[in-house]
Amino acid sequence: MGRFLSGLIVLIAVIFLAVLLFFRFTDGSFEAAGARMDVMLGAAADETGEAARDIARETDQAIDDLRDGD
């Protein structure tokens, strides 16, 4: 399990750096690349939060259905 987790962390870091370098070459500076990464990560955080709320709502609905016997 430890190898899997460390491998996953390394993979995420490599992808992050690759995207940052791509943005750096397309935008011309690390400052602009960092700004694009901030926007992208902010959008990802919003989508993740929305997905978590949807899962919680659907789980509550499933529990209510089990209690009601439907």
PDB file of N, CA and C in Angstrom:
ATOM      1  N   MET A   1       0.820  -1.188   0.000  1.00  0.00           N
ATOM      2  CA  MET A   1       0.000   0.000   0.000  1.00  0.00           C
ATOM      3  C   MET A   1       0.867   1.256   0.000  1.00  0.00           C
ATOM      4  N   GLY A   2       1.976   1.210   0.720  1.00  0.00           N
ATOM      5  CA  GLY A   2       2.864   2.361   0.780  1.00  0.00           C
ATOM      6  C   GLY A   2       3.492   2.680  -0.562  1.00  0.00           C
ATOM      7  N   ARG A   3       3.852   1.636  -1.304  1.00  0.00           N
ATOM      8  CA  ARG A   3       4.435   1.853  -2.635  1.00  0.00           C
ATOM      9  C   ARG A   3       3.418   2.470  -3.586  1.00  0.00           C
ATOM     10  N   PHE A   4       2.193   2.004  -3.495  1.00  0.00           N
ATOM     11  CA  PHE A   4       1.141   2.543  -4.350  1.00  0.00           C
ATOM     12  C   PHE A   4       0.909   4.014  -4.048  1.00  0.00           C
ATOM     13  N   LEU A   5       0.810   4.349  -2.770  1.00  0.00           N
ATOM     14  CA  LEU A   5       0.560   5.724  -2.369  1.00  0.00           C
ATOM     15  C   LEU A   5       1.708   6.639  -2.777  1.00  0.00           C
ATOM     16  N   SER A   6       2.933   6.206  -2.560  1.00  0.00           N
ATOM     17  CA  SER A   6       4.073   7.040  -2.952  1.00  0.00           C
ATOM     18  C   SER A   6       4.159   7.159  -4.479  1.00  0.00           C
ATOM     19  N   GLY A   7       3.847   6.103  -5.195  1.00  0.00           N
ATOM     20  CA  GLY A   7       3.818   6.165  -6.650  1.00  0.00           C
ATOM     21  C   GLY A   7       2.759   7.119  -7.156  1.00  0.00           C
ATOM     22  N   LEU A   8       1.609   7.129  -6.500  1.00  0.00           N
ATOM     23  CA  LEU A   8       0.527   8.038  -6.870  1.00  0.00           C
ATOM     24  C   LEU A   8       0.931   9.492  -6.625  1.00  0.00           C
ATOM     25  N   ILE A   9       1.591   9.739  -5.517  1.00  0.00           N
ATOM     26  CA  ILE A   9       2.051  11.101  -5.213  1.00  0.00           C
ATOM     27  C   ILE A   9       3.071  11.562  -6.244  1.00  0.00           C
ATOM     28  N   VAL A  10       3.997  10.682  -6.600  1.00  0.00           N
ATOM     29  CA  VAL A  10       5.000  11.028  -7.615  1.00  0.00           C
ATOM     30  C   VAL A  10       4.324  11.292  -8.957  1.00  0.00           C
ATOM     31  N   LEU A  11       3.361  10.480  -9.327  1.00  0.00           N
ATOM     32  CA  LEU A  11       2.647  10.669 -10.586  1.00  0.00           C
ATOM     33  C   LEU A  11       1.930  12.016 -10.622  1.00  0.00           C
ATOM     34  N   ILE A  12       1.264  12.369  -9.542  1.00  0.00           N
ATOM     35  CA  ILE A  12       0.569  13.656  -9.474  1.00  0.00           C
ATOM     36  C   ILE A  12       1.566  14.809  -9.577  1.00  0.00           C
ATOM     37  N   ALA A  13       2.703  14.692  -8.897  1.00  0.00           N
ATOM     38  CA  ALA A  13       3.722  15.748  -8.960  1.00  0.00           C
ATOM     39  C   ALA A  13       4.289  15.895 -10.372  1.00  0.00           C
ATOM     40  N   VAL A  14       4.526  14.776 -11.048  1.00  0.00           N
ATOM     41  CA  VAL A  14       5.069  14.821 -12.410  1.00  0.00           C
ATOM     42  C   VAL A  14       4.061  15.462 -13.361  1.00  0.00           C
ATOM     43  N   ILE A  15       2.798  15.102 -13.236  1.00  0.00           N
ATOM     44  CA  ILE A  15       1.764  15.695 -14.081  1.00  0.00           C
ATOM     45  C   ILE A  15       1.650  17.194 -13.811  1.00  0.00           C
ATOM     46  N   PHE A  16       1.690  17.581 -12.544  1.00  0.00           N
ATOM     47  CA  PHE A  16       1.630  18.996 -12.183  1.00  0.00           C
ATOM     48  C   PHE A  16       2.781  19.767 -12.818  1.00  0.00           C
ATOM     49  N   LEU A  17       3.995  19.241 -12.700  1.00  0.00           N
ATOM     50  CA  LEU A  17       5.157  19.919 -13.274  1.00  0.00           C
ATOM     51  C   LEU A  17       5.101  19.958 -14.802  1.00  0.00           C
ATOM     52  N   ALA A  18       4.613  18.897 -15.413  1.00  0.00           N
ATOM     53  CA  ALA A  18       4.502  18.875 -16.876  1.00  0.00           C
ATOM     54  C   ALA A  18       3.512  19.936 -17.358  1.00  0.00           C
ATOM     55  N   VAL A  19       2.382  20.048 -16.690  1.00  0.00           N
ATOM     56  CA  VAL A  19       1.392  21.057 -17.070  1.00  0.00           C
ATOM     57  C   VAL A  19       1.955  22.452 -16.826  1.00  0.00           C
ATOM     58  N   LEU A  20       2.642  22.651 -15.708  1.00  0.00           N
ATOM     59  CA  LEU A  20       3.243  23.949 -15.415  1.00  0.00           C
ATOM     60  C   LEU A  20       4.268  24.329 -16.476  1.00  0.00           C
ATOM     61  N   LEU A  21       5.105  23.389 -16.877  1.00  0.00           N
ATOM     62  CA  LEU A  21       6.089  23.681 -17.916  1.00  0.00           C
ATOM     63  C   LEU A  21       5.421  23.951 -19.265  1.00  0.00           C
ATOM     64  N   PHE A  22       4.365  23.219 -19.573  1.00  0.00           N
ATOM     65  CA  PHE A  22       3.623  23.478 -20.811  1.00  0.00           C
ATOM     66  C   PHE A  22       3.078  24.904 -20.816  1.00  0.00           C
ATOM     67  N   PHE A  23       2.454  25.300 -19.703  1.00  0.00           N
ATOM     68  CA  PHE A  23       1.931  26.659 -19.601  1.00  0.00           C
ATOM     69  C   PHE A  23       3.052  27.682 -19.672  1.00  0.00           C
ATOM     70  N   ARG A  24       4.205  27.373 -19.115  1.00  0.00           N
ATOM     71  CA  ARG A  24       5.342  28.285 -19.135  1.00  0.00           C
ATOM     72  C   ARG A  24       5.804  28.528 -20.570  1.00  0.00           C
ATOM     73  N   PHE A  25       5.868  27.469 -21.364  1.00  0.00           N
ATOM     74  CA  PHE A  25       6.313  27.620 -22.748  1.00  0.00           C
ATOM     75  C   PHE A  25       5.265  28.309 -23.620  1.00  0.00           C
ATOM     76  N   THR A  26       3.978  28.080 -23.332  1.00  0.00           N
ATOM     77  CA  THR A  26       2.941  28.725 -24.142  1.00  0.00           C
ATOM     78  C   THR A  26       2.716  30.172 -23.735  1.00  0.00           C
ATOM     79  N   ASP A  27       2.874  30.497 -22.449  1.00  0.00           N
ATOM     80  CA  ASP A  27       2.639  31.857 -21.971  1.00  0.00           C
ATOM     81  C   ASP A  27       3.899  32.711 -21.931  1.00  0.00           C
ATOM     82  N   GLY A  28       5.043  32.097 -21.830  1.00  0.00           N
ATOM     83  CA  GLY A  28       6.297  32.835 -21.868  1.00  0.00           C
ATOM     84  C   GLY A  28       6.911  33.168 -20.529  1.00  0.00           C
ATOM     85  N   SER A  29       6.206  32.937 -19.427  1.00  0.00           N
ATOM     86  CA  SER A  29       6.801  33.212 -18.116  1.00  0.00           C
ATOM     87  C   SER A  29       6.174  32.299 -17.070  1.00  0.00           C
ATOM     88  N   PHE A  30       6.936  32.121 -15.998  1.00  0.00           N
ATOM     89  CA  PHE A  30       6.399  31.312 -14.910  1.00  0.00           C
ATOM     90  C   PHE A  30       5.291  32.061 -14.159  1.00  0.00           C
ATOM     91  N   GLU A  31       5.334  33.378 -14.186  1.00  0.00           N
ATOM     92  CA  GLU A  31       4.298  34.154 -13.520  1.00  0.00           C
ATOM     93  C   GLU A  31       2.937  33.917 -14.179  1.00  0.00           C
ATOM     94  N   ALA A  32       2.895  33.997 -15.497  1.00  0.00           N
ATOM     95  CA  ALA A  32       1.646  33.752 -16.224  1.00  0.00           C
ATOM     96  C   ALA A  32       1.230  32.288 -16.113  1.00  0.00           C
ATOM     97  N   ALA A  33       2.211  31.400 -16.139  1.00  0.00           N
ATOM     98  CA  ALA A  33       1.904  29.972 -16.000  1.00  0.00           C
ATOM     99  C   ALA A  33       1.320  29.684 -14.616  1.00  0.00           C
ATOM    100  N   GLY A  34       1.877  30.318 -13.598  1.00  0.00           N
ATOM    101  CA  GLY A  34       1.347  30.147 -12.241  1.00  0.00           C
ATOM    102  C   GLY A  34      -0.061  30.680 -12.108  1.00  0.00           C
ATOM    103  N   ALA A  35      -0.333  31.797 -12.764  1.00  0.00           N
ATOM    104  CA  ALA A  35      -1.686  32.354 -12.731  1.00  0.00           C
ATOM    105  C   ALA A  35      -2.683  31.406 -13.395  1.00  0.00           C
ATOM    106  N   ARG A  36      -2.288  30.813 -14.524  1.00  0.00           N
ATOM    107  CA  ARG A  36      -3.177  29.847 -15.194  1.00  0.00           C
ATOM    108  C   ARG A  36      -3.391  28.611 -14.324  1.00  0.00           C
ATOM    109  N   MET A  37      -2.331  28.165 -13.643  1.00  0.00           N
ATOM    110  CA  MET A  37      -2.457  27.001 -12.758  1.00  0.00           C
ATOM    111  C   MET A  37      -3.390  27.325 -11.589  1.00  0.00           C
ATOM    112  N   ASP A  38      -3.310  28.552 -11.049  1.00  0.00           N
ATOM    113  CA  ASP A  38      -4.198  28.952  -9.959  1.00  0.00           C
ATOM    114  C   ASP A  38      -5.655  28.892 -10.396  1.00  0.00           C
ATOM    115  N   VAL A  39      -5.927  29.394 -11.596  1.00  0.00           N
ATOM    116  CA  VAL A  39      -7.299  29.364 -12.119  1.00  0.00           C
ATOM    117  C   VAL A  39      -7.758  27.923 -12.313  1.00  0.00           C
ATOM    118  N   MET A  40      -6.872  27.100 -12.894  1.00  0.00           N
ATOM    119  CA  MET A  40      -7.218  25.710 -13.175  1.00  0.00           C
ATOM    120  C   MET A  40      -7.460  24.922 -11.884  1.00  0.00           C
ATOM    121  N   LEU A  41      -6.597  25.104 -10.887  1.00  0.00           N
ATOM    122  CA  LEU A  41      -6.757  24.386  -9.621  1.00  0.00           C
ATOM    123  C   LEU A  41      -7.969  24.893  -8.843  1.00  0.00           C
ATOM    124  N   GLY A  42      -8.269  26.179  -8.963  1.00  0.00           N
ATOM    125  CA  GLY A  42      -9.470  26.711  -8.315  1.00  0.00           C
ATOM    126  C   GLY A  42     -10.725  26.096  -8.900  1.00  0.00           C
ATOM    127  N   ALA A  43     -10.760  25.959 -10.212  1.00  0.00           N
ATOM    128  CA  ALA A  43     -11.910  25.325 -10.866  1.00  0.00           C
ATOM    129  C   ALA A  43     -12.018  23.860 -10.465  1.00  0.00           C
ATOM    130  N   ALA A  44     -10.882  23.201 -10.358  1.00  0.00           N
ATOM    131  CA  ALA A  44     -10.895  21.792  -9.945  1.00  0.00           C
ATOM    132  C   ALA A  44     -11.409  21.641  -8.520  1.00  0.00           C
ATOM    133  N   ALA A  45     -11.046  22.574  -7.645  1.00  0.00           N
ATOM    134  CA  ALA A  45     -11.530  22.522  -6.263  1.00  0.00           C
ATOM    135  C   ALA A  45     -13.037  22.730  -6.212  1.00  0.00           C
ATOM    136  N   ASP A  46     -13.545  23.650  -7.021  1.00  0.00           N
ATOM    137  CA  ASP A  46     -14.994  23.885  -7.057  1.00  0.00           C
ATOM    138  C   ASP A  46     -15.738  22.654  -7.567  1.00  0.00           C
ATOM    139  N   GLU A  47     -15.228  22.037  -8.618  1.00  0.00           N
ATOM    140  CA  GLU A  47     -15.877  20.845  -9.165  1.00  0.00           C
ATOM    141  C   GLU A  47     -15.824  19.681  -8.180  1.00  0.00           C
ATOM    142  N   THR A  48     -14.715  19.542  -7.477  1.00  0.00           N
ATOM    143  CA  THR A  48     -14.586  18.479  -6.481  1.00  0.00           C
ATOM    144  C   THR A  48     -15.570  18.682  -5.342  1.00  0.00           C
ATOM    145  N   GLY A  49     -15.715  19.929  -4.893  1.00  0.00           N
ATOM    146  CA  GLY A  49     -16.676  20.236  -3.833  1.00  0.00           C
ATOM    147  C   GLY A  49     -18.103  19.949  -4.268  1.00  0.00           C
ATOM    148  N   GLU A  50     -18.417  20.300  -5.504  1.00  0.00           N
ATOM    149  CA  GLU A  50     -19.751  20.035  -6.031  1.00  0.00           C
ATOM    150  C   GLU A  50     -20.024  18.530  -6.119  1.00  0.00           C
ATOM    151  N   ALA A  51     -19.031  17.778  -6.564  1.00  0.00           N
ATOM    152  CA  ALA A  51     -19.192  16.323  -6.656  1.00  0.00           C
ATOM    153  C   ALA A  51     -19.372  15.718  -5.268  1.00  0.00           C
ATOM    154  N   ALA A  52     -18.640  16.228  -4.273  1.00  0.00           N
ATOM    155  CA  ALA A  52     -18.775  15.715  -2.907  1.00  0.00           C
ATOM    156  C   ALA A  52     -20.174  16.014  -2.360  1.00  0.00           C
ATOM    157  N   ARG A  53     -20.699  17.206  -2.636  1.00  0.00           N
ATOM    158  CA  ARG A  53     -22.062  17.533  -2.191  1.00  0.00           C
ATOM    159  C   ARG A  53     -23.090  16.639  -2.868  1.00  0.00           C
ATOM    160  N   ASP A  54     -22.906  16.360  -4.156  1.00  0.00           N
ATOM    161  CA  ASP A  54     -23.830  15.471  -4.872  1.00  0.00           C
ATOM    162  C   ASP A  54     -23.810  14.070  -4.280  1.00  0.00           C
ATOM    163  N   ILE A  55     -22.617  13.571  -3.978  1.00  0.00           N
ATOM    164  CA  ILE A  55     -22.497  12.233  -3.389  1.00  0.00           C
ATOM    165  C   ILE A  55     -23.171  12.194  -2.026  1.00  0.00           C
ATOM    166  N   ALA A  56     -22.958  13.227  -1.217  1.00  0.00           N
ATOM    167  CA  ALA A  56     -23.577  13.268   0.107  1.00  0.00           C
ATOM    168  C   ALA A  56     -25.100  13.308  -0.006  1.00  0.00           C
ATOM    169  N   ARG A  57     -25.610  14.101  -0.940  1.00  0.00           N
ATOM    170  CA  ARG A  57     -27.069  14.202  -1.120  1.00  0.00           C
ATOM    171  C   ARG A  57     -27.651  12.862  -1.583  1.00  0.00           C
ATOM    172  N   GLU A  58     -26.988  12.224  -2.538  1.00  0.00           N
ATOM    173  CA  GLU A  58     -27.489  10.934  -3.024  1.00  0.00           C
ATOM    174  C   GLU A  58     -27.397   9.858  -1.954  1.00  0.00           C
ATOM    175  N   THR A  59     -26.360   9.911  -1.133  1.00  0.00           N
ATOM    176  CA  THR A  59     -26.239   8.949  -0.034  1.00  0.00           C
ATOM    177  C   THR A  59     -27.362   9.155   0.969  1.00  0.00           C
ATOM    178  N   ASP A  60     -27.658  10.406   1.300  1.00  0.00           N
ATOM    179  CA  ASP A  60     -28.779  10.685   2.203  1.00  0.00           C
ATOM    180  C   ASP A  60     -30.099  10.180   1.624  1.00  0.00           C
ATOM    181  N   GLN A  61     -30.299  10.359   0.331  1.00  0.00           N
ATOM    182  CA  GLN A  61     -31.519   9.867  -0.318  1.00  0.00           C
ATOM    183  C   GLN A  61     -31.591   8.346  -0.252  1.00  0.00           C
ATOM    184  N   ALA A  62     -30.472   7.673  -0.482  1.00  0.00           N
ATOM    185  CA  ALA A  62     -30.459   6.214  -0.425  1.00  0.00           C
ATOM    186  C   ALA A  62     -30.743   5.726   0.980  1.00  0.00           C
ATOM    187  N   ILE A  63     -30.197   6.388   1.982  1.00  0.00           N
ATOM    188  CA  ILE A  63     -30.465   5.988   3.376  1.00  0.00           C
ATOM    189  C   ILE A  63     -31.926   6.218   3.721  1.00  0.00           C
ATOM    190  N   ASP A  64     -32.490   7.344   3.277  1.00  0.00           N
ATOM    191  CA  ASP A  64     -33.917   7.600   3.519  1.00  0.00           C
ATOM    192  C   ASP A  64     -34.793   6.558   2.835  1.00  0.00           C
ATOM    193  N   ASP A  65     -34.425   6.149   1.617  1.00  0.00           N
ATOM    194  CA  ASP A  65     -35.186   5.119   0.927  1.00  0.00           C
ATOM    195  C   ASP A  65     -35.123   3.789   1.661  1.00  0.00           C
ATOM    196  N   LEU A  66     -33.956   3.460   2.213  1.00  0.00           N
ATOM    197  CA  LEU A  66     -33.828   2.211   2.975  1.00  0.00           C
ATOM    198  C   LEU A  66     -34.649   2.265   4.248  1.00  0.00           C
ATOM    199  N   ARG A  67     -34.710   3.410   4.906  1.00  0.00           N
ATOM    200  CA  ARG A  67     -35.497   3.537   6.129  1.00  0.00           C
ATOM    201  C   ARG A  67     -36.986   3.415   5.842  1.00  0.00           C
ATOM    202  N   ASP A  68     -37.400   4.014   4.718  1.00  0.00           N
ATOM    203  CA  ASP A  68     -38.831   3.996   4.368  1.00  0.00           C
ATOM    204  C   ASP A  68     -39.281   2.656   3.794  1.00  0.00           C
ATOM    205  N   GLY A  69     -38.344   1.848   3.350  1.00  0.00           N
ATOM    206  CA  GLY A  69     -38.688   0.558   2.775  1.00  0.00           C
ATOM    207  C   GLY A  69     -39.013   0.629   1.303  1.00  0.00           C
ATOM    208  N   ASP A  70     -38.707   1.740   0.658  1.00  0.00           N
ATOM    209  CA  ASP A  70     -38.991   1.892  -0.792  1.00  0.00           C
ATOM    210  C   ASP A  70     -37.985   1.150  -1.612  1.00  0.00           C
TER     211      ASP A  70
END
